[in-house]
mmCIF file of C-alpha atoms in Angstrom:
data_model
loop_
_atom_site.group_PDB
_atom_site.id
_atom_site.type_symbol
_atom_site.label_atom_id
_atom_site.label_comp_id
_atom_site.label_asym_id
_atom_site.label_seq_id
_atom_site.Cartn_x
_atom_site.Cartn_y
_atom_site.Cartn_z
ATOM 1 C CA UNK Q 300 73.836 -71.541 2.711
ATOM 2 C CA UNK Q 301 72.373 -71.994 5.483
ATOM 3 C CA UNK Q 302 72.450 -69.768 8.774
ATOM 4 C CA UNK Q 303 74.724 -70.937 11.626
ATOM 5 C CA UNK Q 304 72.794 -72.322 14.330
ATOM 6 C CA UNK Q 305 72.098 -70.121 17.351
ATOM 7 C CA UNK Q 306 71.376 -67.526 14.758
ATOM 8 C CA UNK Q 307 69.404 -64.422 17.163
ATOM 9 C CA UNK Q 308 67.400 -61.778 17.383
ATOM 10 C CA UNK Q 309 67.561 -58.629 18.590
ATOM 11 C CA UNK Q 310 64.839 -55.812 19.213
ATOM 12 C CA UNK Q 311 66.886 -52.566 18.347
ATOM 13 C CA UNK Q 312 63.607 -50.086 18.868
ATOM 14 C CA UNK Q 313 60.485 -49.742 19.092
ATOM 15 C CA UNK Q 314 57.346 -47.472 18.978
ATOM 16 C CA UNK Q 315 53.219 -47.648 18.556
ATOM 17 C CA UNK Q 316 51.850 -46.499 15.751
ATOM 18 C CA UNK Q 317 49.087 -44.210 15.589
ATOM 19 C CA UNK Q 318 46.788 -47.196 14.722
ATOM 20 C CA UNK Q 319 47.744 -49.025 17.635
ATOM 21 C CA UNK Q 320 50.021 -51.312 16.184
ATOM 22 C CA UNK Q 321 53.576 -52.340 17.664
ATOM 23 C CA UNK Q 322 56.415 -51.330 15.208
ATOM 24 C CA UNK Q 323 60.033 -52.930 16.495
ATOM 25 C CA UNK Q 324 63.071 -53.393 14.566
ATOM 26 C CA UNK Q 325 65.112 -56.582 14.710
ATOM 27 C CA UNK Q 326 68.353 -57.315 13.996
ATOM 28 C CA UNK Q 327 69.272 -61.535 12.940
ATOM 29 C CA UNK Q 328 73.033 -61.949 13.828
ATOM 30 C CA UNK Q 329 73.670 -59.052 10.647
ATOM 31 C CA UNK Q 330 70.504 -58.732 9.295
ATOM 32 C CA UNK Q 331 68.096 -55.401 9.781
ATOM 33 C CA UNK Q 332 64.356 -55.624 9.748
ATOM 34 C CA UNK Q 333 61.184 -55.319 11.136
ATOM 35 C CA UNK Q 334 58.240 -57.023 12.811
ATOM 36 C CA UNK Q 335 54.612 -55.110 13.385
ATOM 37 C CA UNK Q 336 51.937 -57.072 15.077
ATOM 38 C CA UNK Q 337 48.490 -55.563 16.079
ATOM 39 C CA UNK Q 338 48.995 -53.860 19.650
ATOM 40 C CA UNK Q 339 45.758 -54.929 21.129
ATOM 41 C CA UNK Q 340 46.107 -58.458 20.088
ATOM 42 C CA UNK Q 341 44.409 -61.050 22.417
ATOM 43 C CA UNK Q 342 46.088 -64.053 21.305
ATOM 44 C CA UNK Q 343 49.287 -64.666 18.847
ATOM 45 C CA UNK Q 344 48.438 -63.694 15.751
ATOM 46 C CA UNK Q 345 49.458 -65.654 12.485
ATOM 47 C CA UNK Q 346 52.374 -64.345 10.654
ATOM 48 C CA UNK Q 347 52.920 -62.887 7.156
ATOM 49 C CA UNK Q 348 56.011 -62.438 5.760
ATOM 50 C CA UNK Q 349 56.681 -59.213 3.718
ATOM 51 C CA UNK Q 350 59.255 -60.045 0.971
ATOM 52 C CA UNK Q 351 60.748 -56.084 -0.100
ATOM 53 C CA UNK Q 352 62.347 -55.024 -3.480
ATOM 54 C CA UNK Q 353 65.904 -55.241 -3.781
ATOM 55 C CA UNK Q 354 65.837 -51.356 -3.317
ATOM 56 C CA UNK Q 355 66.872 -51.301 0.336
ATOM 57 C CA UNK Q 356 64.074 -51.180 3.653
ATOM 58 C CA UNK Q 357 64.321 -47.329 4.005
ATOM 59 C CA UNK Q 358 63.508 -46.810 0.628
ATOM 60 C CA UNK Q 359 60.265 -49.358 0.408
ATOM 61 C CA UNK Q 360 59.358 -48.518 4.093
ATOM 62 C CA UNK Q 361 56.457 -46.276 2.862
ATOM 63 C CA UNK Q 362 54.729 -49.074 1.359
ATOM 64 C CA UNK Q 363 55.528 -51.190 3.562
ATOM 65 C CA UNK Q 364 54.559 -50.232 6.484
ATOM 66 C CA UNK Q 365 50.503 -50.001 4.339
ATOM 67 C CA UNK Q 366 50.549 -53.421 4.143
ATOM 68 C CA UNK Q 367 51.385 -53.745 7.724
ATOM 69 C CA UNK Q 368 48.947 -51.969 9.104
ATOM 70 C CA UNK Q 369 46.257 -53.024 6.581
ATOM 71 C CA UNK Q 370 47.594 -56.719 7.474
ATOM 72 C CA UNK Q 371 47.036 -55.845 11.226
ATOM 73 C CA UNK Q 372 43.627 -54.049 10.902
ATOM 74 C CA UNK Q 373 42.855 -57.459 9.757
ATOM 75 C CA UNK Q 374 44.448 -59.574 12.550
ATOM 76 C CA UNK Q 375 47.701 -60.149 11.279
ATOM 77 C CA UNK Q 376 51.064 -59.488 12.763
ATOM 78 C CA UNK Q 377 53.566 -59.174 8.953
ATOM 79 C CA UNK Q 378 58.175 -58.927 8.829
ATOM 80 C CA UNK Q 379 60.168 -57.802 6.787
ATOM 81 C CA UNK Q 380 63.978 -58.392 6.826
ATOM 82 C CA UNK Q 381 66.751 -56.917 4.737
ATOM 83 C CA UNK Q 382 67.966 -58.807 1.193
ATOM 84 C CA UNK Q 383 70.995 -59.827 0.085
ATOM 85 C CA UNK Q 384 72.882 -56.587 -1.388
ATOM 86 C CA UNK Q 385 70.476 -53.948 -0.050
ATOM 87 C CA UNK Q 386 69.786 -51.506 1.978
ATOM 88 C CA UNK Q 387 73.108 -51.457 4.202
ATOM 89 C CA UNK Q 388 73.855 -54.987 4.053
ATOM 90 C CA UNK Q 389 77.098 -55.838 1.622
ATOM 91 C CA UNK Q 390 77.485 -55.446 -1.420
ATOM 92 C CA UNK Q 391 77.699 -58.220 -4.472
ATOM 93 C CA UNK Q 392 79.994 -57.948 -6.643
ATOM 94 C CA UNK Q 393 78.793 -59.898 -8.888
ATOM 95 C CA UNK Q 394 74.746 -59.835 -8.220
ATOM 96 C CA UNK Q 395 76.135 -55.054 -9.025
ATOM 97 C CA UNK Q 396 78.047 -56.875 -12.396
ATOM 98 C CA UNK Q 397 74.765 -58.620 -13.620
ATOM 99 C CA UNK Q 398 73.133 -55.818 -12.812
ATOM 100 C CA UNK Q 399 74.586 -53.155 -15.332
ATOM 101 C CA UNK Q 400 74.321 -56.086 -17.216
ATOM 102 C CA UNK Q 401 70.406 -56.472 -17.788
ATOM 103 C CA UNK Q 402 70.024 -52.031 -17.210
ATOM 104 C CA UNK Q 403 73.148 -51.795 -20.484
ATOM 105 C CA UNK Q 404 70.778 -54.651 -22.551
ATOM 106 C CA UNK Q 405 67.290 -52.740 -21.776
ATOM 107 C CA UNK Q 406 68.581 -49.421 -23.002
ATOM 108 C CA UNK Q 407 69.599 -50.211 -26.233
ATOM 109 C CA UNK Q 408 66.603 -52.445 -26.569
ATOM 110 C CA UNK Q 409 68.319 -56.254 -26.835
ATOM 111 C CA UNK Q 410 66.755 -59.437 -25.034
ATOM 112 C CA UNK Q 411 68.490 -59.515 -21.793
ATOM 113 C CA UNK Q 412 70.266 -63.132 -21.688
ATOM 114 C CA UNK Q 413 69.635 -66.036 -19.790
ATOM 115 C CA UNK Q 414 73.306 -65.348 -18.434
ATOM 116 C CA UNK Q 415 72.443 -62.316 -16.602
ATOM 117 C CA UNK Q 416 69.534 -63.489 -15.470
ATOM 118 C CA UNK Q 417 70.635 -66.650 -13.905
ATOM 119 C CA UNK Q 418 73.781 -64.150 -12.694
ATOM 120 C CA UNK Q 419 71.238 -61.859 -11.469
ATOM 121 C CA UNK Q 420 68.545 -64.041 -9.585
ATOM 122 C CA UNK Q 421 70.051 -66.958 -8.386
ATOM 123 C CA UNK Q 422 72.838 -66.290 -5.855
ATOM 124 C CA UNK Q 423 70.278 -63.362 -3.938
ATOM 125 C CA UNK Q 424 67.803 -67.050 -3.811
ATOM 126 C CA UNK Q 425 70.057 -69.298 -2.558
ATOM 127 C CA UNK Q 426 71.102 -66.426 -0.187
ATOM 128 C CA UNK Q 427 67.699 -64.517 0.796
ATOM 129 C CA UNK Q 428 65.714 -68.206 1.373
ATOM 130 C CA UNK Q 429 67.856 -69.767 4.183
ATOM 131 C CA UNK Q 430 67.751 -66.152 5.433
ATOM 132 C CA UNK Q 431 64.426 -66.148 5.706
ATOM 133 C CA UNK Q 432 64.061 -69.395 7.148
ATOM 134 C CA UNK Q 433 66.064 -68.380 9.499
ATOM 135 C CA UNK Q 434 63.864 -64.831 10.789
ATOM 136 C CA UNK Q 435 60.843 -67.372 10.500
ATOM 137 C CA UNK Q 436 62.585 -69.401 13.413
ATOM 138 C CA UNK Q 437 62.838 -66.779 14.421
ATOM 139 C CA UNK Q 438 59.591 -65.368 14.699
ATOM 140 C CA UNK Q 439 57.320 -67.873 15.249
ATOM 141 C CA UNK Q 440 59.135 -68.029 18.807
ATOM 142 C CA UNK Q 441 57.210 -65.474 20.025
ATOM 143 C CA UNK Q 442 55.082 -65.777 22.227
ATOM 144 C CA UNK Q 443 52.812 -63.007 20.564
ATOM 145 C CA UNK Q 444 53.011 -64.861 16.810
ATOM 146 C CA UNK Q 445 51.294 -67.858 16.159
ATOM 147 C CA UNK Q 446 50.880 -69.807 12.922
ATOM 148 C CA UNK Q 447 49.941 -70.038 10.415
ATOM 149 C CA UNK Q 448 51.644 -68.378 8.151
ATOM 150 C CA UNK Q 449 51.622 -66.017 4.590
ATOM 151 C CA UNK Q 450 54.398 -64.851 2.599
ATOM 152 C CA UNK Q 451 53.868 -61.851 0.031
ATOM 153 C CA UNK Q 452 55.922 -60.042 -2.019
ATOM 154 C CA UNK Q 453 58.558 -60.184 -4.344
ATOM 155 C CA UNK Q 454 61.679 -61.128 -5.951
ATOM 156 C CA UNK Q 455 58.542 -63.959 -7.444
ATOM 157 C CA UNK Q 456 61.782 -66.452 -7.595
ATOM 158 C CA UNK Q 457 62.576 -65.952 -3.699
ATOM 159 C CA UNK Q 458 58.703 -66.881 -3.311
ATOM 160 C CA UNK Q 459 59.222 -69.715 -5.585
ATOM 161 C CA UNK Q 460 61.785 -71.378 -3.351
ATOM 162 C CA UNK Q 461 60.428 -70.238 -0.472
ATOM 163 C CA UNK Q 462 56.676 -72.192 -1.199
ATOM 164 C CA UNK Q 463 58.909 -75.664 -1.993
ATOM 165 C CA UNK Q 464 61.667 -75.359 0.540
ATOM 166 C CA UNK Q 465 59.282 -74.123 3.665
ATOM 167 C CA UNK Q 466 56.619 -76.647 4.900
ATOM 168 C CA UNK Q 467 55.545 -73.731 7.127
ATOM 169 C CA UNK Q 468 53.675 -71.464 5.045
ATOM 170 C CA UNK Q 469 50.470 -71.793 3.930
ATOM 171 C CA UNK Q 470 49.867 -69.711 1.023
ATOM 172 C CA UNK Q 471 51.617 -66.954 -1.096
ATOM 173 C CA UNK Q 472 50.669 -63.556 -2.997
ATOM 174 C CA UNK Q 473 53.979 -63.550 -5.790
ATOM 175 C CA UNK Q 474 54.453 -60.003 -7.322
ATOM 176 C CA UNK Q 475 55.610 -61.119 -10.561
ATOM 177 C CA UNK Q 476 57.546 -58.254 -10.850
ATOM 178 C CA UNK Q 477 60.987 -59.377 -11.722
ATOM 179 C CA UNK Q 478 62.817 -61.495 -14.478
ATOM 180 C CA UNK Q 479 63.035 -65.409 -13.987
ATOM 181 C CA UNK Q 480 65.247 -67.723 -14.613
ATOM 182 C CA UNK Q 481 64.452 -70.506 -16.228
ATOM 183 C CA UNK Q 482 66.075 -73.220 -13.806
ATOM 184 C CA UNK Q 483 63.088 -71.561 -11.587
ATOM 185 C CA UNK Q 484 59.790 -72.807 -14.279
ATOM 186 C CA UNK Q 485 60.772 -77.032 -13.056
ATOM 187 C CA UNK Q 486 60.511 -75.372 -9.376
ATOM 188 C CA UNK Q 487 57.838 -74.649 -9.545
ATOM 189 C CA UNK Q 488 56.102 -77.039 -10.574
ATOM 190 C CA UNK Q 489 56.722 -78.270 -7.240
ATOM 191 C CA UNK Q 490 54.706 -75.517 -5.770
ATOM 192 C CA UNK Q 491 51.248 -76.893 -4.468
ATOM 193 C CA UNK Q 492 50.039 -73.975 -1.672
ATOM 194 C CA UNK Q 493 47.094 -71.710 -2.763
ATOM 195 C CA UNK Q 494 48.632 -68.713 -5.049
ATOM 196 C CA UNK Q 495 47.782 -65.324 -5.862
ATOM 197 C CA UNK Q 496 49.665 -62.971 -7.894
ATOM 198 C CA UNK Q 497 50.181 -59.896 -8.981
ATOM 199 C CA UNK Q 498 50.868 -59.134 -12.834
ATOM 200 C CA UNK Q 499 51.574 -55.020 -13.562
ATOM 201 C CA UNK Q 500 50.890 -55.581 -17.704
ATOM 202 C CA UNK Q 501 53.334 -52.954 -18.998
ATOM 203 C CA UNK Q 502 56.002 -53.943 -16.204
ATOM 204 C CA UNK Q 503 58.497 -52.116 -17.511
ATOM 205 C CA UNK Q 504 60.994 -54.113 -16.254
ATOM 206 C CA UNK Q 505 59.162 -57.424 -16.870
ATOM 207 C CA UNK Q 506 59.173 -59.532 -19.403
ATOM 208 C CA UNK Q 507 55.401 -60.369 -19.390
ATOM 209 C CA UNK Q 508 55.417 -63.610 -20.890
ATOM 210 C CA UNK Q 509 57.988 -65.479 -18.896
ATOM 211 C CA UNK Q 510 55.687 -64.143 -15.840
ATOM 212 C CA UNK Q 511 52.488 -66.201 -17.205
ATOM 213 C CA UNK Q 512 54.233 -69.163 -18.427
ATOM 214 C CA UNK Q 513 55.600 -68.864 -15.504
ATOM 215 C CA UNK Q 514 52.266 -68.918 -13.126
ATOM 216 C CA UNK Q 515 51.429 -71.315 -16.019
ATOM 217 C CA UNK Q 516 54.179 -74.559 -14.561
ATOM 218 C CA UNK Q 517 52.855 -74.035 -10.738
ATOM 219 C CA UNK Q 518 51.732 -77.218 -9.479
ATOM 220 C CA UNK Q 519 49.071 -75.464 -6.798
ATOM 221 C CA UNK Q 520 45.534 -76.535 -7.299
ATOM 222 C CA UNK Q 521 43.842 -72.708 -6.773
ATOM 223 C CA UNK Q 522 46.128 -70.027 -7.787
ATOM 224 C CA UNK Q 523 44.609 -66.872 -9.272
ATOM 225 C CA UNK Q 524 46.874 -64.373 -11.853
ATOM 226 C CA UNK Q 525 44.988 -61.102 -10.535
ATOM 227 C CA UNK Q 526 46.762 -58.735 -13.730
ATOM 228 C CA UNK Q 527 46.639 -54.663 -14.377
ATOM 229 C CA UNK Q 528 47.392 -52.043 -17.133
ATOM 230 C CA UNK Q 529 49.683 -50.414 -15.634
ATOM 231 C CA UNK Q 530 53.559 -49.843 -14.778
ATOM 232 C CA UNK Q 531 56.201 -52.028 -11.652
ATOM 233 C CA UNK Q 532 54.703 -49.255 -8.652
ATOM 234 C CA UNK Q 533 50.991 -48.763 -10.823
ATOM 235 C CA UNK Q 534 48.762 -51.832 -8.466
ATOM 236 C CA UNK Q 535 45.830 -50.396 -8.061
ATOM 237 C CA UNK Q 536 45.002 -50.668 -3.818
ATOM 238 C CA UNK Q 537 42.076 -52.885 -5.266
ATOM 239 C CA UNK Q 538 44.328 -55.546 -6.645
ATOM 240 C CA UNK Q 539 45.958 -54.985 -2.835
ATOM 241 C CA UNK Q 540 42.619 -55.494 -1.394
ATOM 242 C CA UNK Q 541 42.559 -59.025 -2.894
ATOM 243 C CA UNK Q 542 45.336 -60.043 -1.889
ATOM 244 C CA UNK Q 543 44.832 -58.972 1.296
ATOM 245 C CA UNK Q 544 41.435 -61.281 1.559
ATOM 246 C CA UNK Q 545 43.147 -64.435 -0.782
ATOM 247 C CA UNK Q 546 45.583 -64.057 2.345
ATOM 248 C CA UNK Q 547 42.422 -63.703 5.053
ATOM 249 C CA UNK Q 548 40.794 -66.746 4.149
ATOM 250 C CA UNK Q 549 44.103 -69.274 4.176
ATOM 251 C CA UNK Q 550 45.588 -68.345 7.466
ATOM 252 C CA UNK Q 551 42.370 -67.638 9.382
#
């Protein structure tokens, strides 16, 4: 589901954050996004794609801008785009129904079926990955952005697909906090770039065993699993710092 040729990026606002980071909001055709760059950079900066959770950029902005500031201190530009069906983007009725079915099963203490997981995740991956690739085309055309490129965030199935189909991504930090369709395990075996996977051991919305099995399936020769006790939003600062060091090793 590729975006049409001629997809254009248009900047809609600009502000300098108090720690010398330039923040610019943009649209990629109708897709909202944000680009952060080190204001004092003297050469094109390496780029990290920050994939948000499917909650909307407005809700997740504090977490995203904190990661962007941390990356800018290391000399990286970062960018994010709104996921399909999130924020102010049009709802996806099939995904909304799948999410309702998932919540109903979890509240009843029942297993979540493969059919529900597939209906929730696979269409999102099919839509989001071409949008990320179009965003990458536009971002790398900017004079202040250079390579190499890294990826950081969830939904883990989006990161898995991008790691397979996008040769411009050199390394990825994947957040194991979402359900994984069985079809993604075959794609995981095709991943070869260095990976750093973050797993919250007590994540109430995640199938821990499926996350461990996915990590095992990744074909990368260099892959690290960083597991911490705690729920979905309890990722310790030390884990984020280690993920930043991983990207710095591979992108500088």
